[in-house]
Amino acid sequence: MLTSKQRAYLRGLANGLETILIIGKGEITDNILMQADTALTARELIKGRVLENSSYSPREGAEILAEKCGADVVQVIGTKFVLYRRNPDEPKIVLPKAKK
């Protein structure tokens, strides 16, 4: 679970990212899940988009992908969303510490 400070930090990092994952009018397939999982392992932070003609809202699409990939939804704005999952072997992003 991300804190608001960590979420804000990740939103800042996501500003410069290109959209690499697109959910179209079909279902969220195993291929999309595999693509998201591979990208999260390699990058830790990915930006995706849900097309207008999709049966999912951007929030629904992001939450389904996050749940199936074990990631956190960082933000959803318009049709775009950002997901984060820490790579346990080779972490690339150092999050601000959570206060207790």
mmCIF file of C-alpha atoms in Angstrom:
data_model
loop_
_atom_site.group_PDB
_atom_site.id
_atom_site.type_symbol
_atom_site.label_atom_id
_atom_site.label_comp_id
_atom_site.label_asym_id
_atom_site.label_seq_id
_atom_site.Cartn_x
_atom_site.Cartn_y
_atom_site.Cartn_z
ATOM 1 C CA MET A 1 0.000 0.000 0.000
ATOM 2 C CA LEU A 2 1.396 3.349 -1.049
ATOM 3 C CA THR A 3 1.300 6.448 1.118
ATOM 4 C CA SER A 4 0.152 9.761 -0.349
ATOM 5 C CA LYS A 5 3.759 11.025 -0.339
ATOM 6 C CA GLN A 6 4.958 7.952 -2.245
ATOM 7 C CA ARG A 7 2.036 8.244 -4.665
ATOM 8 C CA ALA A 8 2.896 11.915 -5.313
ATOM 9 C CA TYR A 9 6.536 10.977 -5.935
ATOM 10 C CA LEU A 10 5.526 8.276 -8.431
ATOM 11 C CA ARG A 11 3.102 10.649 -10.202
ATOM 12 C CA GLY A 12 6.017 13.020 -10.727
ATOM 13 C CA LEU A 13 8.153 10.246 -12.219
ATOM 14 C CA ALA A 14 5.285 9.149 -14.479
ATOM 15 C CA ASN A 15 4.942 12.571 -16.126
ATOM 16 C CA GLY A 16 7.700 11.858 -18.630
ATOM 17 C CA LEU A 17 6.692 8.273 -19.404
ATOM 18 C CA GLU A 18 5.286 7.142 -22.730
ATOM 19 C CA THR A 19 2.060 5.144 -22.798
ATOM 20 C CA ILE A 20 3.105 1.531 -23.406
ATOM 21 C CA LEU A 21 -0.075 -0.386 -22.579
ATOM 22 C CA ILE A 22 -3.420 0.038 -24.352
ATOM 23 C CA ILE A 23 -6.709 -1.621 -23.428
ATOM 24 C CA GLY A 24 -9.000 -1.761 -26.447
ATOM 25 C CA LYS A 25 -12.592 -2.764 -26.988
ATOM 26 C CA GLY A 26 -11.986 -6.431 -26.179
ATOM 27 C CA GLU A 27 -11.529 -8.023 -22.791
ATOM 28 C CA ILE A 28 -8.313 -7.791 -20.814
ATOM 29 C CA THR A 29 -6.606 -10.826 -22.324
ATOM 30 C CA ASP A 30 -3.727 -12.971 -21.111
ATOM 31 C CA ASN A 31 -1.557 -11.195 -23.675
ATOM 32 C CA ILE A 32 -2.260 -7.783 -22.109
ATOM 33 C CA LEU A 33 -1.631 -9.226 -18.639
ATOM 34 C CA MET A 34 1.666 -10.732 -19.761
ATOM 35 C CA GLN A 35 2.708 -7.443 -21.374
ATOM 36 C CA ALA A 36 1.856 -5.496 -18.200
ATOM 37 C CA ASP A 37 3.639 -8.019 -15.966
ATOM 38 C CA THR A 38 6.787 -7.986 -18.103
ATOM 39 C CA ALA A 39 6.833 -4.182 -18.277
ATOM 40 C CA LEU A 40 6.306 -3.839 -14.512
ATOM 41 C CA THR A 41 9.188 -6.224 -13.842
ATOM 42 C CA ALA A 42 11.491 -4.323 -16.177
ATOM 43 C CA ARG A 43 10.427 -0.727 -15.397
ATOM 44 C CA GLU A 44 8.443 -0.833 -12.118
ATOM 45 C CA LEU A 45 6.340 2.131 -13.286
ATOM 46 C CA ILE A 46 4.189 2.000 -16.424
ATOM 47 C CA LYS A 47 1.600 4.214 -18.066
ATOM 48 C CA GLY A 48 -1.423 2.750 -19.808
ATOM 49 C CA ARG A 49 -4.508 3.936 -21.628
ATOM 50 C CA VAL A 50 -8.060 2.717 -22.050
ATOM 51 C CA LEU A 51 -9.598 3.454 -25.450
ATOM 52 C CA GLU A 52 -12.961 5.229 -25.676
ATOM 53 C CA ASN A 53 -14.666 2.185 -27.212
ATOM 54 C CA SER A 54 -13.522 -0.155 -24.426
ATOM 55 C CA SER A 55 -16.073 -1.857 -22.197
ATOM 56 C CA TYR A 56 -13.954 -0.805 -19.178
ATOM 57 C CA SER A 57 -13.685 2.605 -17.600
ATOM 58 C CA PRO A 58 -10.068 3.729 -17.056
ATOM 59 C CA ARG A 59 -10.433 3.125 -13.292
ATOM 60 C CA GLU A 60 -11.838 -0.403 -13.831
ATOM 61 C CA GLY A 61 -9.128 -1.324 -16.316
ATOM 62 C CA ALA A 62 -6.356 -0.057 -14.044
ATOM 63 C CA GLU A 63 -7.731 -1.842 -10.983
ATOM 64 C CA ILE A 64 -8.185 -5.160 -12.820
ATOM 65 C CA LEU A 65 -4.628 -5.028 -14.181
ATOM 66 C CA ALA A 66 -3.228 -4.014 -10.792
ATOM 67 C CA GLU A 67 -5.021 -6.839 -9.018
ATOM 68 C CA LYS A 68 -3.930 -9.508 -11.506
ATOM 69 C CA CYS A 69 -0.326 -8.271 -11.679
ATOM 70 C CA GLY A 70 0.111 -7.509 -7.973
ATOM 71 C CA ALA A 71 0.653 -3.808 -8.620
ATOM 72 C CA ASP A 72 -0.633 -0.530 -7.150
ATOM 73 C CA VAL A 73 -2.700 2.021 -9.055
ATOM 74 C CA VAL A 74 -0.796 5.301 -8.742
ATOM 75 C CA GLN A 75 -3.274 7.521 -10.587
ATOM 76 C CA VAL A 76 -6.061 7.590 -13.138
ATOM 77 C CA ILE A 77 -6.570 10.770 -15.148
ATOM 78 C CA GLY A 78 -8.908 10.870 -18.122
ATOM 79 C CA THR A 79 -8.250 7.753 -20.176
ATOM 80 C CA LYS A 80 -4.722 7.195 -18.811
ATOM 81 C CA PHE A 81 -3.527 5.352 -15.746
ATOM 82 C CA VAL A 82 -0.223 4.643 -14.002
ATOM 83 C CA LEU A 83 0.715 1.370 -12.280
ATOM 84 C CA TYR A 84 3.637 0.635 -9.939
ATOM 85 C CA ARG A 85 5.112 -2.630 -8.720
ATOM 86 C CA ARG A 86 8.467 -2.868 -6.973
ATOM 87 C CA ASN A 87 10.951 -5.288 -8.495
ATOM 88 C CA PRO A 88 12.124 -7.416 -5.534
ATOM 89 C CA ASP A 89 15.373 -8.479 -7.253
ATOM 90 C CA GLU A 90 16.584 -5.226 -8.827
ATOM 91 C CA PRO A 91 14.624 -2.204 -7.534
ATOM 92 C CA LYS A 92 15.081 0.850 -9.766
ATOM 93 C CA ILE A 93 12.864 3.339 -7.947
ATOM 94 C CA VAL A 94 13.566 4.321 -4.344
ATOM 95 C CA LEU A 95 10.367 5.503 -2.687
ATOM 96 C CA PRO A 96 10.298 8.092 0.103
ATOM 97 C CA LYS A 97 10.058 6.427 3.513
ATOM 98 C CA ALA A 98 6.612 5.990 5.039
ATOM 99 C CA LYS A 99 6.175 7.669 8.408
ATOM 100 C CA LYS A 100 4.920 5.542 11.280
#
